[in-house]
PDB file of C-alpha atoms in Angstrom:
ATOM      1  CA  MET T 559      -4.083  38.083  11.977  1.00 72.00           C
ATOM      2  CA  ILE T 560      -3.718  34.734  10.234  1.00 80.00           C
ATOM      3  CA  ARG T 561      -5.775  34.015   7.141  1.00 85.00           C
ATOM      4  CA  GLY T 562      -5.897  31.045   4.810  1.00 88.00           C
ATOM      5  CA  HIS T 563      -7.950  28.883   2.510  1.00 88.00           C
ATOM      6  CA  ILE T 564      -8.091  25.290   1.269  1.00 88.00           C
ATOM      7  CA  ASP T 565      -8.396  25.533  -2.509  1.00 85.00           C
ATOM      8  CA  LEU T 566      -8.310  21.815  -3.327  1.00 84.00           C
ATOM      9  CA  ALA T 567      -8.926  18.676  -1.288  1.00 84.00           C
ATOM     10  CA  THR T 568      -9.020  15.268  -2.970  1.00 81.00           C
ATOM     11  CA  ARG T 569      -8.101  11.784  -1.858  1.00 79.00           C
ATOM     12  CA  ALA T 570      -4.672  12.360  -3.362  1.00 82.00           C
ATOM     13  CA  ARG T 571      -3.762  15.967  -2.637  1.00 86.00           C
ATOM     14  CA  VAL T 572      -4.462  19.134  -0.639  1.00 88.00           C
ATOM     15  CA  GLU T 573      -3.644  22.648  -1.863  1.00 89.00           C
ATOM     16  CA  GLY T 574      -4.263  26.095  -0.443  1.00 90.00           C
ATOM     17  CA  TRP T 575      -2.620  29.083   1.200  1.00 92.00           C
ATOM     18  CA  ILE T 576      -1.972  30.569   4.632  1.00 91.00           C
ATOM     19  CA  HIS T 577      -0.691  34.035   5.590  1.00 90.00           C
ATOM     20  CA  SER T 578       0.100  35.925   8.782  1.00 88.00           C
ATOM     21  CA  ASP T 579       0.212  39.720   8.936  1.00 85.00           C
ATOM     22  CA  ARG T 580       2.695  39.538  11.818  1.00 84.00           C
ATOM     23  CA  VAL T 581       4.934  36.505  11.335  1.00 84.00           C
ATOM     24  CA  PRO T 582       6.284  35.205   7.995  1.00 85.00           C
ATOM     25  CA  LEU T 583       5.075  31.653   7.475  1.00 89.00           C
ATOM     26  CA  ALA T 584       7.229  30.775   4.452  1.00 90.00           C
ATOM     27  CA  GLY T 585       8.796  27.386   5.180  1.00 89.00           C
ATOM     28  CA  ALA T 586       6.401  26.616   8.034  1.00 89.00           C
ATOM     29  CA  ARG T 587       5.123  23.050   8.175  1.00 89.00           C
ATOM     30  CA  VAL T 588       1.413  22.360   7.722  1.00 90.00           C
ATOM     31  CA  LEU T 589      -0.400  19.079   8.330  1.00 91.00           C
ATOM     32  CA  ALA T 590      -3.624  17.695   6.873  1.00 91.00           C
ATOM     33  CA  PHE T 591      -6.018  15.898   9.212  1.00 90.00           C
ATOM     34  CA  HIS T 592      -9.067  13.727   8.723  1.00 88.00           C
ATOM     35  CA  ASP T 593     -10.815  14.104  12.060  1.00 83.00           C
ATOM     36  CA  GLU T 594      -7.819  13.651  14.387  1.00 81.00           C
ATOM     37  CA  THR T 595      -5.737  11.442  12.079  1.00 85.00           C
ATOM     38  CA  CYS T 596      -2.799  13.026  10.247  1.00 87.00           C
ATOM     39  CA  VAL T 597      -2.961  11.999   6.579  1.00 89.00           C
ATOM     40  CA  GLY T 598      -0.243  14.179   5.038  1.00 89.00           C
ATOM     41  CA  GLY T 599       2.072  17.115   5.506  1.00 89.00           C
ATOM     42  CA  GLY T 600       4.097  19.700   3.639  1.00 90.00           C
ATOM     43  CA  ARG T 601       5.520  23.216   3.818  1.00 91.00           C
ATOM     44  CA  VAL T 602       4.365  26.696   2.943  1.00 92.00           C
ATOM     45  CA  ASP T 603       6.673  27.138  -0.039  1.00 90.00           C
ATOM     46  CA  VAL T 604       4.523  27.822  -3.114  1.00 90.00           C
ATOM     47  CA  PHE T 605       4.632  31.263  -4.723  1.00 91.00           C
ATOM     48  CA  ARG T 606       1.195  32.616  -5.631  1.00 89.00           C
ATOM     49  CA  GLN T 607       1.215  35.655  -7.911  1.00 88.00           C
ATOM     50  CA  ASP T 608      -2.493  36.274  -7.311  1.00 85.00           C
ATOM     51  CA  LEU T 609      -1.933  36.508  -3.566  1.00 87.00           C
ATOM     52  CA  ALA T 610       1.171  38.670  -3.980  1.00 87.00           C
ATOM     53  CA  ASP T 611      -0.938  41.026  -6.098  1.00 87.00           C
ATOM     54  CA  ALA T 612      -3.526  41.016  -3.301  1.00 87.00           C
ATOM     55  CA  GLY T 613      -0.886  42.243  -0.848  1.00 88.00           C
ATOM     56  CA  LEU T 614      -0.281  39.013   1.064  1.00 88.00           C
ATOM     57  CA  GLY T 615       3.425  39.438   1.715  1.00 87.00           C
ATOM     58  CA  ASP T 616       5.784  38.305  -1.012  1.00 89.00           C
ATOM     59  CA  GLY T 617       3.270  35.766  -2.303  1.00 89.00           C
ATOM     60  CA  CYS T 618       5.148  32.742  -0.940  1.00 92.00           C
ATOM     61  CA  VAL T 619       2.121  31.643   1.043  1.00 92.00           C
ATOM     62  CA  GLY T 620       0.878  28.579  -0.816  1.00 92.00           C
ATOM     63  CA  PHE T 621       1.101  24.903   0.025  1.00 93.00           C
ATOM     64  CA  GLY T 622       0.405  21.675  -1.808  1.00 91.00           C
ATOM     65  CA  PHE T 623       1.220  18.117  -0.775  1.00 91.00           C
ATOM     66  CA  PRO T 624      -0.010  14.526  -1.176  1.00 90.00           C
ATOM     67  CA  VAL T 625      -2.375  12.911   1.291  1.00 88.00           C
ATOM     68  CA  ALA T 626      -3.294   9.270   1.802  1.00 86.00           C
ATOM     69  CA  LEU T 627      -6.936   8.551   2.576  1.00 83.00           C
ATOM     70  CA  ARG T 628      -8.666   5.232   3.047  1.00 78.00           C
ATOM     71  CA  SER T 629     -11.640   4.550   0.793  1.00 72.00           C
ATOM     72  CA  ASP T 630     -14.039   5.263   3.686  1.00 76.00           C
ATOM     73  CA  GLN T 631     -12.515   8.677   4.498  1.00 81.00           C
ATOM     74  CA  ASP T 632     -14.233  11.694   2.958  1.00 80.00           C
ATOM     75  CA  PRO T 633     -11.835  14.371   1.606  1.00 83.00           C
ATOM     76  CA  ARG T 634     -14.502  17.023   2.189  1.00 80.00           C
ATOM     77  CA  VAL T 635     -13.856  16.926   5.935  1.00 84.00           C
ATOM     78  CA  LEU T 636     -10.082  17.416   5.688  1.00 88.00           C
ATOM     79  CA  ASP T 637      -8.631  20.364   7.563  1.00 89.00           C
ATOM     80  CA  VAL T 638      -5.128  21.853   7.551  1.00 91.00           C
ATOM     81  CA  ARG T 639      -3.212  22.929  10.662  1.00 90.00           C
ATOM     82  CA  LEU T 640       0.036  24.695  11.390  1.00 87.00           C
ATOM     83  CA  GLU T 641       2.362  22.214  13.068  1.00 81.00           C
ATOM     84  CA  GLY T 642       2.625  22.991  16.759  1.00 72.00           C
ATOM     85  CA  GLY T 643      -0.093  25.642  16.598  1.00 69.00           C
ATOM     86  CA  THR T 644      -3.807  25.884  17.235  1.00 66.00           C
ATOM     87  CA  LEU T 645      -4.831  27.347  13.872  1.00 69.00           C
ATOM     88  CA  LEU T 646      -7.142  25.117  11.867  1.00 73.00           C
ATOM     89  CA  LEU T 647      -8.186  25.766   8.269  1.00 79.00           C
ATOM     90  CA  LYS T 648     -11.529  24.207   7.444  1.00 74.00           C
ATOM     91  CA  GLN T 649     -12.980  23.870   3.983  1.00 69.00           C
ATOM     92  CA  GLY T 650     -15.666  26.198   2.755  1.00 60.00           C
ATOM     93  CA  ALA T 651     -18.341  25.168   0.292  1.00 47.00           C
ATOM     94  CA  CYS T 652     -18.068  21.543  -0.802  1.00 41.00           C
ATOM     95  CA  ALA T 653     -19.633  19.892  -3.804  1.00 39.00           C
ATOM     96  CA  LEU T 654     -20.027  16.249  -4.708  1.00 34.00           C
ATOM     97  CA  SER T 655     -18.701  15.125  -8.078  1.00 37.00           C
ATOM     98  CA  PRO T 656     -20.129  12.153  -9.959  1.00 38.00           C
ATOM     99  CA  ARG T 657     -17.800   9.157  -9.975  1.00 36.00           C
ATOM    100  CA  GLU T 658     -17.485   9.158 -13.742  1.00 40.00           C
ATOM    101  CA  ALA T 659     -16.293  12.777 -13.630  1.00 40.00           C
ATOM    102  CA  MET T 660     -13.339  11.932 -11.396  1.00 41.00           C
ATOM    103  CA  GLY T 661     -11.329  10.569 -14.339  1.00 45.00           C
ATOM    104  CA  ALA T 662      -7.644   9.999 -13.744  1.00 45.00           C
ATOM    105  CA  ASP T 663      -7.867  11.411 -10.222  1.00 44.00           C
ATOM    106  CA  ARG T 664      -9.778   8.285  -9.154  1.00 44.00           C
ATOM    107  CA  ARG T 665      -6.893   6.152 -10.352  1.00 45.00           C
ATOM    108  CA  ARG T 666      -4.145   8.004  -8.529  1.00 47.00           C
ATOM    109  CA  GLN T 667      -5.818   8.650  -5.163  1.00 48.00           C
ATOM    110  CA  GLY T 668      -3.132   7.983  -2.583  1.00 46.00           C
ATOM    111  CA  ARG T 669      -1.185   6.021  -5.196  1.00 59.00           C
ATOM    112  CA  ASP T 670       0.862   8.632  -7.016  1.00 65.00           C
ATOM    113  CA  PRO T 671       4.649   8.347  -6.478  1.00 70.00           C
ATOM    114  CA  ALA T 672       4.800  11.299  -4.085  1.00 68.00           C
ATOM    115  CA  ALA T 673       2.057   9.891  -1.850  1.00 70.00           C
ATOM    116  CA  LEU T 674       3.617   6.419  -1.837  1.00 76.00           C
ATOM    117  CA  SER T 675       7.055   7.831  -0.998  1.00 77.00           C
ATOM    118  CA  TRP T 676       5.492   9.816   1.832  1.00 69.00           C
ATOM    119  CA  MET T 677       3.849   6.664   3.234  1.00 71.00           C
ATOM    120  CA  LEU T 678       7.156   4.775   2.912  1.00 80.00           C
ATOM    121  CA  ALA T 679       9.015   7.509   4.805  1.00 77.00           C
ATOM    122  CA  ARG T 680       6.446   7.432   7.622  1.00 68.00           C
ATOM    123  CA  GLY T 681       6.677   3.665   7.913  1.00 75.00           C
ATOM    124  CA  TRP T 682       3.133   3.080   6.667  1.00 71.00           C
ATOM    125  CA  LEU T 683       4.520   0.907   3.850  1.00 78.00           C
ATOM    126  CA  ASP T 684       7.534  -1.358   3.729  1.00 88.00           C
ATOM    127  CA  GLN T 685       9.778  -1.322   0.667  1.00 91.00           C
ATOM    128  CA  ARG T 686       8.184  -4.415  -0.872  1.00 90.00           C
ATOM    129  CA  ARG T 687       4.646  -3.038  -0.699  1.00 89.00           C
ATOM    130  CA  HIS T 688       5.834   0.378  -1.844  1.00 89.00           C
ATOM    131  CA  ASP T 689       7.492  -1.100  -4.937  1.00 92.00           C
ATOM    132  CA  ALA T 690       4.416  -3.183  -5.776  1.00 92.00           C
ATOM    133  CA  LEU T 691       1.993  -0.263  -5.474  1.00 90.00           C
ATOM    134  CA  ARG T 692       4.339   2.035  -7.362  1.00 90.00           C
ATOM    135  CA  GLY T 693       4.649  -0.504 -10.183  1.00 91.00           C
ATOM    136  CA  LEU T 694       0.879  -0.842 -10.360  1.00 91.00           C
ATOM    137  CA  ALA T 695       0.415   2.927 -10.462  1.00 88.00           C
ATOM    138  CA  ARG T 696       3.059   3.432 -13.132  1.00 88.00           C
ATOM    139  CA  PHE T 697       2.704   0.411 -15.405  1.00 91.00           C
ATOM    140  CA  GLY T 698      -0.647  -1.179 -14.557  1.00 93.00           C
ATOM    141  CA  ALA T 699       0.931  -4.450 -13.393  1.00 95.00           C
ATOM    142  CA  HIS T 700       3.545  -5.743 -10.985  1.00 96.00           C
ATOM    143  CA  PRO T 701       4.986  -9.298 -10.743  1.00 96.00           C
ATOM    144  CA  LEU T 702       5.983 -10.605  -7.322  1.00 95.00           C
ATOM    145  CA  GLN T 703       8.451 -13.421  -6.768  1.00 93.00           C
ATOM    146  CA  LEU T 704       7.154 -15.436  -3.828  1.00 92.00           C
ATOM    147  CA  GLN T 705       9.249 -17.237  -1.254  1.00 88.00           C
ATOM    148  CA  ILE T 706       7.034 -20.301  -0.956  1.00 85.00           C
ATOM    149  CA  GLU T 707       7.911 -23.953  -0.629  1.00 83.00           C
ATOM    150  CA  ARG T 708       6.055 -26.099  -3.174  1.00 79.00           C
ATOM    151  CA  ARG T 709       7.712 -29.490  -2.787  1.00 82.00           C
ATOM    152  CA  GLY T 710       5.458 -32.097  -1.217  1.00 83.00           C
ATOM    153  CA  ARG T 711       2.430 -29.777  -1.138  1.00 88.00           C
ATOM    154  CA  ASP T 712      -0.809 -30.001  -3.049  1.00 92.00           C
ATOM    155  CA  VAL T 713      -1.893 -27.211  -5.384  1.00 93.00           C
ATOM    156  CA  ALA T 714      -4.743 -26.080  -3.108  1.00 94.00           C
ATOM    157  CA  SER T 715      -2.485 -25.358  -0.126  1.00 93.00           C
ATOM    158  CA  VAL T 716      -0.001 -23.451  -2.289  1.00 94.00           C
ATOM    159  CA  CYS T 717      -2.861 -21.480  -3.831  1.00 95.00           C
ATOM    160  CA  ASP T 718      -4.132 -20.519  -0.369  1.00 94.00           C
ATOM    161  CA  GLU T 719      -0.701 -19.158   0.554  1.00 94.00           C
ATOM    162  CA  VAL T 720      -0.472 -17.149  -2.664  1.00 95.00           C
ATOM    163  CA  ALA T 721      -3.979 -15.794  -1.991  1.00 95.00           C
ATOM    164  CA  LEU T 722      -2.805 -14.417   1.364  1.00 94.00           C
ATOM    165  CA  GLU T 723       0.024 -12.557  -0.384  1.00 93.00           C
ATOM    166  CA  ALA T 724      -2.389 -11.146  -2.958  1.00 95.00           C
ATOM    167  CA  ALA T 725      -4.929 -10.108  -0.316  1.00 94.00           C
ATOM    168  CA  ASP T 726      -2.289  -8.284   1.726  1.00 91.00           C
ATOM    169  CA  LEU T 727      -1.171  -6.118  -1.195  1.00 92.00           C
ATOM    170  CA  ILE T 728      -4.635  -5.506  -2.618  1.00 92.00           C
ATOM    171  CA  GLU T 729      -5.820  -4.409   0.827  1.00 88.00           C
ATOM    172  CA  PHE T 730      -3.076  -1.774   0.909  1.00 83.00           C
ATOM    173  CA  HIS T 731      -4.062  -0.800  -2.620  1.00 84.00           C
ATOM    174  CA  VAL T 732      -7.747  -0.165  -1.833  1.00 81.00           C
ATOM    175  CA  HIS T 733      -6.995   1.315   1.625  1.00 71.00           C
ATOM    176  CA  THR T 734      -9.660  -0.732   3.384  1.00 75.00           C
ATOM    177  CA  ALA T 735     -10.286  -4.224   4.750  1.00 80.00           C
ATOM    178  CA  ILE T 736     -11.180  -6.813   2.113  1.00 88.00           C
ATOM    179  CA  ASP T 737     -11.992 -10.445   1.646  1.00 91.00           C
ATOM    180  CA  CYS T 738     -10.129 -12.153  -1.173  1.00 94.00           C
ATOM    181  CA  GLU T 739     -12.136 -14.604  -3.234  1.00 96.00           C
ATOM    182  CA  ILE T 740     -10.193 -17.397  -4.936  1.00 96.00           C
ATOM    183  CA  ARG T 741     -11.659 -18.029  -8.383  1.00 97.00           C
ATOM    184  CA  GLU T 742     -10.351 -21.040 -10.222  1.00 96.00           C
ATOM    185  CA  ASP T 743     -10.734 -21.940 -13.898  1.00 96.00           C
ATOM    186  CA  VAL T 744     -10.818 -18.280 -14.934  1.00 97.00           C
ATOM    187  CA  ARG T 745     -10.323 -17.587 -18.631  1.00 95.00           C
ATOM    188  CA  PRO T 746      -9.339 -14.342 -20.395  1.00 95.00           C
ATOM    189  CA  ALA T 747     -12.937 -13.719 -21.475  1.00 94.00           C
ATOM    190  CA  ASP T 748     -13.981 -13.610 -17.795  1.00 96.00           C
ATOM    191  CA  LEU T 749     -11.805 -10.608 -16.933  1.00 97.00           C
ATOM    192  CA  ALA T 750     -14.238  -7.992 -18.258  1.00 96.00           C
ATOM    193  CA  ALA T 751     -16.977  -9.180 -15.887  1.00 97.00           C
ATOM    194  CA  ILE T 752     -14.523  -9.366 -12.973  1.00 97.00           C
ATOM    195  CA  ARG T 753     -13.431  -5.805 -13.741  1.00 96.00           C
ATOM    196  CA  ARG T 754     -17.028  -4.595 -13.486  1.00 95.00           C
ATOM    197  CA  GLU T 755     -17.494  -6.414 -10.176  1.00 95.00           C
ATOM    198  CA  VAL T 756     -14.367  -4.939  -8.597  1.00 94.00           C
ATOM    199  CA  ARG T 757     -15.169  -1.427  -9.783  1.00 90.00           C
ATOM    200  CA  ALA T 758     -18.679  -1.734  -8.340  1.00 90.00           C
ATOM    201  CA  SER T 759     -17.318  -2.905  -4.976  1.00 90.00           C
ATOM    202  CA  PHE T 760     -14.475  -0.368  -4.815  1.00 85.00           C
ATOM    203  CA  PRO T 761     -15.542   2.591  -6.988  1.00 79.00           C
ATOM    204  CA  PHE T 762     -12.739   4.859  -5.773  1.00 72.00           C
ATOM    205  CA  SER T 763      -9.929   2.388  -6.472  1.00 82.00           C
ATOM    206  CA  PRO T 764      -8.504   0.976  -9.695  1.00 88.00           C
ATOM    207  CA  PRO T 765      -9.759  -2.601 -10.272  1.00 93.00           C
ATOM    208  CA  VAL T 766      -6.689  -4.628  -9.279  1.00 96.00           C
ATOM    209  CA  ILE T 767      -6.687  -8.415  -8.919  1.00 97.00           C
ATOM    210  CA  GLY T 768      -4.056 -11.115  -8.518  1.00 98.00           C
ATOM    211  CA  LEU T 769      -3.324 -13.729 -11.199  1.00 98.00           C
ATOM    212  CA  TRP T 770      -1.664 -17.097 -10.583  1.00 97.00           C
ATOM    213  CA  ALA T 771      -1.541 -20.684 -11.843  1.00 96.00           C
ATOM    214  CA  PRO T 772       0.353 -23.833 -10.846  1.00 94.00           C
ATOM    215  CA  GLY T 773       2.287 -23.677 -14.127  1.00 92.00           C
ATOM    216  CA  PRO T 774       3.629 -20.839 -16.278  1.00 93.00           C
ATOM    217  CA  HIS T 775       1.238 -18.396 -17.951  1.00 95.00           C
ATOM    218  CA  HIS T 776       1.818 -15.222 -19.937  1.00 94.00           C
ATOM    219  CA  LEU T 777      -0.162 -12.157 -20.901  1.00 94.00           C
ATOM    220  CA  ASP T 778       0.535  -8.998 -22.878  1.00 93.00           C
ATOM    221  CA  LEU T 779      -0.143  -5.696 -21.128  1.00 94.00           C
ATOM    222  CA  VAL T 780       0.255  -2.231 -22.614  1.00 92.00           C
ATOM    223  CA  GLU T 781       2.059  -0.397 -19.831  1.00 91.00           C
ATOM    224  CA  GLY T 782       0.339   2.844 -18.876  1.00 88.00           C
ATOM    225  CA  SER T 783      -2.886   1.912 -20.659  1.00 89.00           C
ATOM    226  CA  HIS T 784      -4.706   1.680 -17.307  1.00 87.00           C
ATOM    227  CA  LEU T 785      -4.957   5.459 -17.528  1.00 81.00           C
ATOM    228  CA  ALA T 786      -6.839   5.169 -20.850  1.00 70.00           C
ATOM    229  CA  ASP T 787      -9.183   2.193 -21.135  1.00 50.00           C
ATOM    230  CA  GLY T 788      -8.698  -0.120 -24.082  1.00 48.00           C
ATOM    231  CA  GLU T 789      -8.047  -3.663 -25.248  1.00 51.00           C
ATOM    232  CA  ALA T 790      -4.725  -5.117 -26.289  1.00 50.00           C
ATOM    233  CA  GLU T 791      -4.213  -7.061 -29.474  1.00 53.00           C
ATOM    234  CA  PRO T 792      -2.462 -10.421 -28.981  1.00 47.00           C
ATOM    235  CA  GLY T 793       1.271  -9.790 -29.057  1.00 51.00           C
ATOM    236  CA  ALA T 794       0.928  -6.096 -28.243  1.00 63.00           C
ATOM    237  CA  GLY T 795       2.478  -4.502 -25.191  1.00 84.00           C
ATOM    238  CA  VAL T 796       4.902  -6.059 -22.727  1.00 92.00           C
ATOM    239  CA  GLU T 797       4.858  -9.737 -21.840  1.00 93.00           C
ATOM    240  CA  TYR T 798       4.257 -10.517 -18.166  1.00 95.00           C
ATOM    241  CA  ALA T 799       4.649 -14.011 -16.747  1.00 95.00           C
ATOM    242  CA  PHE T 800       2.756 -15.446 -13.801  1.00 96.00           C
ATOM    243  CA  GLY T 801       2.308 -18.824 -12.165  1.00 95.00           C
ATOM    244  CA  GLY T 802       4.455 -21.082 -10.024  1.00 93.00           C
ATOM    245  CA  ARG T 803       6.347 -18.770  -7.675  1.00 93.00           C
ATOM    246  CA  THR T 804       5.206 -15.613  -9.496  1.00 96.00           C
ATOM    247  CA  LEU T 805       2.077 -13.705  -8.488  1.00 97.00           C
ATOM    248  CA  LEU T 806       1.000 -10.993 -10.917  1.00 97.00           C
ATOM    249  CA  LEU T 807      -0.978  -8.002  -9.686  1.00 97.00           C
ATOM    250  CA  ALA T 808      -2.838  -6.497 -12.633  1.00 97.00           C
ATOM    251  CA  ASP T 809      -4.993  -3.399 -13.051  1.00 95.00           C
ATOM    252  CA  LEU T 810      -7.961  -4.491 -15.155  1.00 95.00           C
ATOM    253  CA  ASP T 811      -8.310  -0.960 -16.526  1.00 92.00           C
ATOM    254  CA  ALA T 812      -5.167  -1.748 -18.537  1.00 93.00           C
ATOM    255  CA  ALA T 813      -5.190  -3.152 -22.063  1.00 92.00           C
ATOM    256  CA  ILE T 814      -4.533  -6.879 -21.594  1.00 94.00           C
ATOM    257  CA  GLY T 815      -4.289  -9.612 -24.206  1.00 92.00           C
ATOM    258  CA  PHE T 816      -3.406 -13.311 -24.288  1.00 92.00           C
ATOM    259  CA  ARG T 817      -1.733 -15.192 -27.105  1.00 83.00           C
ATOM    260  CA  GLY T 818      -1.426 -18.769 -28.280  1.00 84.00           C
ATOM    261  CA  GLY T 819      -2.229 -21.454 -25.747  1.00 85.00           C
ATOM    262  CA  ASP T 820      -2.527 -18.900 -22.937  1.00 87.00           C
ATOM    263  CA  ALA T 821      -5.702 -17.570 -24.571  1.00 88.00           C
ATOM    264  CA  SER T 822      -7.553 -20.807 -23.816  1.00 89.00           C
ATOM    265  CA  THR T 823      -5.813 -22.102 -20.682  1.00 92.00           C
ATOM    266  CA  PRO T 824      -7.580 -21.384 -17.359  1.00 95.00           C
ATOM    267  CA  PHE T 825      -5.849 -19.760 -14.399  1.00 97.00           C
ATOM    268  CA  THR T 826      -6.675 -18.585 -10.869  1.00 97.00           C
ATOM    269  CA  ALA T 827      -7.755 -15.040 -10.008  1.00 98.00           C
ATOM    270  CA  PHE T 828      -7.682 -13.485  -6.541  1.00 98.00           C
ATOM    271  CA  VAL T 829     -10.587 -11.043  -6.555  1.00 97.00           C
ATOM    272  CA  PRO T 830     -11.137  -8.481  -3.769  1.00 95.00           C
ATOM    273  CA  CYS T 831     -14.612  -8.047  -2.343  1.00 93.00           C
ATOM    274  CA  ARG T 832     -16.052  -6.308   0.659  1.00 87.00           C
ATOM    275  CA  PRO T 833     -16.505  -8.664   3.642  1.00 82.00           C
ATOM    276  CA  GLU T 834     -20.273  -8.126   3.676  1.00 68.00           C
ATOM    277  CA  GLU T 835     -20.490  -9.121  -0.010  1.00 57.00           C
ATOM    278  CA  ARG T 836     -18.916 -12.531   0.481  1.00 54.00           C
ATOM    279  CA  PRO T 837     -21.435 -15.333  -0.206  1.00 53.00           C
TER     280      PRO T 837
END
């Protein structure tokens, strides 16, 4: 007889246990599925003292591994299967949690280093996208050096090309199709309102946008502060440059400040929105 249970299922991770009275399953591979799409995998290699005390073998019956769900995929319908077998573990009672109660879990869904490495290994991400998403998850910002030709081109055409780069990475970040709105003449004071807009459109994703300008700009960002909301004092944190051939992806949950002339100079923001929300 094979028994098991899914103890935890979020957009970032699945945990549980599985045990066979006849065949040891330690080291066996298990896969997580959303409907018929595989979204993660791991091995039965976690020792559980509570299950050992309950007489389930030597207690090495647990599993836990990252999963990668799109924003429209519900973790409550995840199931876990033994690779190559017909056994399927479905979840028992499920409960909805209010968005504000999700805390840090909302920010790391499918974006923690283990999940990103898993997607890289499966070929779901290339190295460039992996590094950008990992930098965003770890620091709250990631600068990208763009291979674009600017000579003989007007600012609008260059901006459109940069917007395509921003849209590609933000789409991977939110795990769903987006439109990318180009907003010109944005000033630092506008970022709070943009943050609210992005969080309303993508409530299960950190509010990431792209920043760019024809000329050099700088901002100060307190790395890691996207995991604890706050504002940065001018000169605090780490200086990030953007503009020209540099696109900056920034998590607006981070503490961001501008200093000197950058505090009053406008720039361009690439803001994700759902296609149906586009004016």
